Amino acid sequence: MHLPRSGRRMNKTAIAFGTFDGVHRGHQEIINAMLTAAEGRGLDPLIYTFSNHPAGLFGKSFSMIMTDGERIAALKGFAPVAAERLDRQLAATEPEDFVRHMAEKYRMGAAVAGFNYTFGSRGAGNMDTLRRLGGKYSFEVYEIPALMYGGEPVSSTRIRACIERGDIAGANAMLGHELELSCEETSQNGHAVLKMADGLVLPAPGRYITEAEGRRLVCGVLPGGSIEPEEPLRGIKKLRFIGRIG
């Protein structure tokens, strides 16, 4: 398939690859390894991701820890970000064509990714593929091992599962920061409630210690996902979850 080329000459780059939903501690290990490789080899640091979540491309049911905009904004706090929109044409790219695209468009001198990273049509490419193609396209490959928590690898999937069952402590421990969900105020049965942004994972019903606008408050997550603060607080746009109390 044809992939666009950049008309601008750039320095060689060290690129961290991933979806990075939640920008959790495992993701930070990958990004920090990329920054170390970039500094050590005189390369420009770059994070490569998709501007949309891959699961949504084929109509799969899924939920996110962060909105796409929040995820990309968080990544920009570490390094420049190249966020390409994943469409069916790009998803059908053969692994070597994708690597050639990265080597030509971004002048990739180092590729950094997690142990379970896959890419290309049907996820046919993996870390072994990257190592094989590294010699052909003149880039080094850095495979980052799993970061363990509770005897299992830290992953966005595990974090979502923790949130869905109300284990905020577990989610926050793997995130490396407190869970923060975007929300907006609305009305339900005559009461002011908060509604999470579409597509975000919802905590299990219960009572939680949260923080908003610099204030701590107890909020109840209701069946169906609405959130009811126990005291009025107007203009809430983001709610940070500290822990569960019931």
GROMACS .gro file of C-alpha atoms in nm:
model
  246
    1MET     CA    1   0.000   0.000   0.000
    2HIS     CA    2   0.101   0.362  -0.043
    3LEU     CA    3   0.192   0.557   0.272
    4PRO     CA    4   0.256   0.932   0.266
    5ARG     CA    5   0.608   1.069   0.299
    6SER     CA    6   0.711   1.379   0.482
    7GLY     CA    7   0.868   1.652   0.270
    8ARG     CA    8   1.069   1.783   0.564
    9ARG     CA    9   1.414   1.649   0.648
   10MET     CA   10   1.448   1.567   1.017
   11ASN     CA   11   1.711   1.426   1.249
   12LYS     CA   12   1.712   1.056   1.318
   13THR     CA   13   1.471   0.961   1.594
   14ALA     CA   14   1.430   0.719   1.880
   15ILE     CA   15   1.064   0.617   1.877
   16ALA     CA   16   0.851   0.471   2.157
   17PHE     CA   17   0.557   0.271   2.018
   18GLY     CA   18   0.223   0.199   2.184
   19THR     CA   19  -0.139   0.293   2.240
   20PHE     CA   20  -0.057   0.417   2.592
   21ASP     CA   21  -0.412   0.425   2.734
   22GLY     CA   22  -0.376   0.558   3.088
   23VAL     CA   23  -0.005   0.636   3.042
   24HIS     CA   24   0.057   0.392   3.327
   25ARG     CA   25   0.381   0.288   3.495
   26GLY     CA   26   0.455   0.025   3.229
   27HIS     CA   27   0.411   0.286   2.955
   28GLN     CA   28   0.639   0.522   3.144
   29GLU     CA   29   0.909   0.252   3.149
   30ILE     CA   30   0.892   0.234   2.768
   31ILE     CA   31   0.898   0.612   2.727
   32ASN     CA   32   1.187   0.655   2.971
   33ALA     CA   33   1.386   0.384   2.791
   34MET     CA   34   1.326   0.571   2.464
   35LEU     CA   35   1.447   0.897   2.621
   36THR     CA   36   1.759   0.722   2.750
   37ALA     CA   37   1.829   0.570   2.407
   38ALA     CA   38   1.774   0.906   2.238
   39GLU     CA   39   2.015   1.083   2.472
   40GLY     CA   40   2.277   0.811   2.451
   41ARG     CA   41   2.272   0.791   2.071
   42GLY     CA   42   2.215   1.156   1.987
   43LEU     CA   43   1.867   1.097   1.844
   44ASP     CA   44   1.554   1.308   1.867
   45PRO     CA   45   1.292   1.155   2.102
   46LEU     CA   46   0.948   1.076   1.961
   47ILE     CA   47   0.638   0.892   2.083
   48TYR     CA   48   0.436   0.726   1.807
   49THR     CA   49   0.073   0.641   1.871
   50PHE     CA   50  -0.266   0.653   1.703
   51SER     CA   51  -0.497   0.949   1.753
   52ASN     CA   52  -0.789   0.707   1.791
   53HIS     CA   53  -0.805   0.386   1.994
   54PRO     CA   54  -0.748   0.081   1.769
   55ALA     CA   55  -1.033  -0.116   1.929
   56GLY     CA   56  -1.287   0.136   1.802
   57LEU     CA   57  -1.189   0.094   1.437
   58PHE     CA   58  -1.369  -0.237   1.395
   59GLY     CA   59  -1.670  -0.163   1.614
   60LYS     CA   60  -1.549  -0.356   1.917
   61SER     CA   61  -1.702  -0.275   2.254
   62PHE     CA   62  -1.435  -0.114   2.470
   63SER     CA   63  -1.378   0.156   2.729
   64MET     CA   64  -1.081   0.384   2.786
   65ILE     CA   65  -0.898   0.511   3.092
   66MET     CA   66  -0.840   0.846   2.918
   67THR     CA   67  -1.004   1.020   2.627
   68ASP     CA   68  -0.788   1.025   2.314
   69GLY     CA   69  -0.720   1.395   2.365
   70GLU     CA   70  -0.616   1.346   2.728
   71ARG     CA   71  -0.391   1.054   2.637
   72ILE     CA   72  -0.205   1.251   2.371
   73ALA     CA   73  -0.178   1.557   2.596
   74ALA     CA   74  -0.029   1.340   2.873
   75LEU     CA   75   0.223   1.187   2.632
   76LYS     CA   76   0.333   1.533   2.519
   77GLY     CA   77   0.444   1.593   2.876
   78PHE     CA   78   0.725   1.340   2.811
   79ALA     CA   79   0.829   1.399   2.450
   80PRO     CA   80   0.703   1.512   2.108
   81VAL     CA   81   0.418   1.296   1.981
   82ALA     CA   82   0.334   1.172   1.632
   83ALA     CA   83  -0.033   1.070   1.644
   84GLU     CA   84  -0.160   0.926   1.317
   85ARG     CA   85  -0.524   0.839   1.266
   86LEU     CA   86  -0.571   0.465   1.233
   87ASP     CA   87  -0.807   0.383   0.946
   88ARG     CA   88  -0.873   0.056   0.767
   89GLN     CA   89  -0.606   0.127   0.507
   90LEU     CA   90  -0.336   0.187   0.767
   91ALA     CA   91  -0.457  -0.112   0.971
   92ALA     CA   92  -0.413  -0.334   0.665
   93THR     CA   93  -0.047  -0.231   0.620
   94GLU     CA   94   0.190  -0.526   0.613
   95PRO     CA   95   0.445  -0.519   0.897
   96GLU     CA   96   0.746  -0.446   0.674
   97ASP     CA   97   0.557  -0.168   0.493
   98PHE     CA   98   0.480  -0.011   0.831
   99VAL     CA   99   0.845  -0.030   0.938
  100ARG     CA  100   0.955   0.119   0.606
  101HIS     CA  101   0.703   0.401   0.660
  102MET     CA  102   0.853   0.473   1.003
  103ALA     CA  103   1.210   0.455   0.875
  104GLU     CA  104   1.141   0.691   0.582
  105LYS     CA  105   0.895   0.938   0.734
  106TYR     CA  106   1.051   0.966   1.081
  107ARG     CA  107   1.411   0.857   1.005
  108MET     CA  108   1.388   0.599   1.283
  109GLY     CA  109   1.724   0.518   1.439
  110ALA     CA  110   1.587   0.329   1.740
  111ALA     CA  111   1.257   0.152   1.804
  112VAL     CA  112   1.146   0.105   2.165
  113ALA     CA  113   0.839  -0.099   2.262
  114GLY     CA  114   0.701  -0.335   2.521
  115PHE     CA  115   0.756  -0.711   2.514
  116ASN     CA  116   0.406  -0.774   2.377
  117TYR     CA  117   0.394  -0.502   2.112
  118THR     CA  118   0.235  -0.601   1.780
  119PHE     CA  119   0.183  -0.403   1.462
  120GLY     CA  120   0.079  -0.431   1.100
  121SER     CA  121  -0.209  -0.619   0.942
  122ARG     CA  122  -0.382  -0.844   1.198
  123GLY     CA  123  -0.100  -0.774   1.444
  124ALA     CA  124   0.133  -0.996   1.243
  125GLY     CA  125   0.443  -0.797   1.337
  126ASN     CA  126   0.605  -0.830   1.680
  127MET     CA  127   0.935  -0.759   1.851
  128ASP     CA  128   1.107  -1.039   1.661
  129THR     CA  129   0.988  -0.877   1.338
  130LEU     CA  130   1.131  -0.543   1.448
  131ARG     CA  131   1.467  -0.701   1.530
  132ARG     CA  132   1.475  -0.877   1.191
  133LEU     CA  133   1.396  -0.555   1.003
  134GLY     CA  134   1.627  -0.340   1.216
  135GLY     CA  135   1.932  -0.455   1.021
  136LYS     CA  136   1.765  -0.393   0.686
  137TYR     CA  137   1.647  -0.041   0.774
  138SER     CA  138   1.935   0.056   1.005
  139PHE     CA  139   1.774   0.099   1.344
  140GLU     CA  140   1.833  -0.048   1.689
  141VAL     CA  141   1.556  -0.228   1.876
  142TYR     CA  142   1.494  -0.205   2.251
  143GLU     CA  143   1.244  -0.450   2.398
  144ILE     CA  144   1.114  -0.344   2.739
  145PRO     CA  145   1.015  -0.629   2.974
  146ALA     CA  146   0.691  -0.635   3.167
  147LEU     CA  147   0.665  -0.423   3.479
  148MET     CA  148   0.512  -0.647   3.744
  149TYR     CA  149   0.252  -0.564   4.006
  150GLY     CA  150   0.093  -0.829   4.227
  151GLY     CA  151   0.272  -1.102   4.034
  152GLU     CA  152   0.132  -1.001   3.694
  153PRO     CA  153   0.230  -0.749   3.426
  154VAL     CA  154   0.094  -0.397   3.457
  155SER     CA  155  -0.146  -0.336   3.169
  156SER     CA  156  -0.429  -0.107   3.066
  157THR     CA  157  -0.658  -0.412   3.064
  158ARG     CA  158  -0.581  -0.490   3.430
  159ILE     CA  159  -0.629  -0.127   3.527
  160ARG     CA  160  -0.969  -0.111   3.356
  161ALA     CA  161  -1.071  -0.430   3.539
  162CYS     CA  162  -0.966  -0.276   3.873
  163ILE     CA  163  -1.171   0.036   3.803
  164GLU     CA  164  -1.477  -0.165   3.699
  165ARG     CA  165  -1.475  -0.359   4.026
  166GLY     CA  166  -1.405  -0.049   4.236
  167ASP     CA  167  -1.043  -0.132   4.323
  168ILE     CA  168  -0.918   0.225   4.296
  169ALA     CA  169  -0.611   0.151   4.510
  170GLY     CA  170  -0.499  -0.119   4.267
  171ALA     CA  171  -0.571   0.097   3.964
  172ASN     CA  172  -0.380   0.393   4.107
  173ALA     CA  173  -0.084   0.174   4.204
  174MET     CA  174  -0.048   0.053   3.845
  175LEU     CA  175  -0.118   0.393   3.693
  176GLY     CA  176   0.146   0.561   3.904
  177HIS     CA  177  -0.094   0.852   3.948
  178GLU     CA  178  -0.450   0.896   4.067
  179LEU     CA  179  -0.728   0.802   3.828
  180GLU     CA  180  -0.878   1.119   3.679
  181LEU     CA  181  -1.197   1.102   3.473
  182SER     CA  182  -1.347   1.381   3.263
  183CYS     CA  183  -1.708   1.461   3.346
  184GLU     CA  184  -1.986   1.713   3.300
  185GLU     CA  185  -2.274   1.822   3.521
  186THR     CA  186  -2.623   1.710   3.430
  187SER     CA  187  -2.957   1.640   3.601
  188GLN     CA  188  -3.112   1.309   3.696
  189ASN     CA  189  -3.451   1.286   3.867
  190GLY     CA  190  -3.420   1.648   3.970
  191HIS     CA  191  -3.075   1.603   4.125
  192ALA     CA  192  -2.746   1.740   3.999
  193VAL     CA  193  -2.517   1.452   3.901
  194LEU     CA  194  -2.197   1.409   3.705
  195LYS     CA  195  -2.178   1.213   3.383
  196MET     CA  196  -1.847   1.068   3.270
  197ALA     CA  197  -1.721   1.149   2.921
  198ASP     CA  198  -1.838   0.899   2.661
  199GLY     CA  199  -1.617   0.594   2.623
  200LEU     CA  200  -1.447   0.612   2.963
  201VAL     CA  201  -1.436   0.315   3.197
  202LEU     CA  202  -1.680   0.353   3.487
  203PRO     CA  203  -1.602   0.265   3.849
  204ALA     CA  204  -1.826   0.008   4.016
  205PRO     CA  205  -2.125   0.150   4.207
  206GLY     CA  206  -2.021   0.261   4.555
  207ARG     CA  207  -1.892   0.553   4.758
  208TYR     CA  208  -1.551   0.702   4.680
  209ILE     CA  209  -1.319   0.966   4.814
  210THR     CA  210  -1.256   1.200   4.523
  211GLU     CA  211  -1.094   1.534   4.455
  212ALA     CA  212  -1.212   1.816   4.229
  213GLU     CA  213  -1.110   2.178   4.200
  214GLY     CA  214  -0.864   2.126   4.485
  215ARG     CA  215  -1.134   1.999   4.724
  216ARG     CA  216  -1.185   1.648   4.859
  217LEU     CA  217  -1.540   1.519   4.861
  218VAL     CA  218  -1.728   1.193   4.885
  219CYS     CA  219  -1.910   1.089   4.569
  220GLY     CA  220  -2.148   0.804   4.509
  221VAL     CA  221  -2.126   0.616   4.180
  222LEU     CA  222  -2.481   0.509   4.097
  223PRO     CA  223  -2.594   0.205   3.898
  224GLY     CA  224  -2.580   0.317   3.537
  225GLY     CA  225  -2.265   0.521   3.591
  226SER     CA  226  -2.390   0.861   3.710
  227ILE     CA  227  -2.190   1.016   3.995
  228GLU     CA  228  -2.355   1.209   4.277
  229PRO     CA  229  -2.139   1.433   4.500
  230GLU     CA  230  -2.251   1.437   4.864
  231GLU     CA  231  -2.218   1.815   4.864
  232PRO     CA  232  -2.292   2.065   4.587
  233LEU     CA  233  -1.995   2.159   4.374
  234ARG     CA  234  -2.051   2.344   4.049
  235GLY     CA  235  -1.837   2.347   3.740
  236ILE     CA  236  -1.662   2.013   3.785
  237LYS     CA  237  -1.481   1.907   3.467
  238LYS     CA  238  -1.250   1.641   3.608
  239LEU     CA  239  -1.286   1.410   3.905
  240ARG     CA  240  -0.986   1.243   4.066
  241PHE     CA  241  -1.049   0.913   4.244
  242ILE     CA  242  -0.849   0.865   4.567
  243GLY     CA  243  -1.006   0.549   4.710
  244ARG     CA  244  -1.323   0.354   4.781
  245ILE     CA  245  -1.503   0.370   5.115
  246GLY     CA  246  -1.813   0.163   5.053
   0.00000   0.00000   0.00000
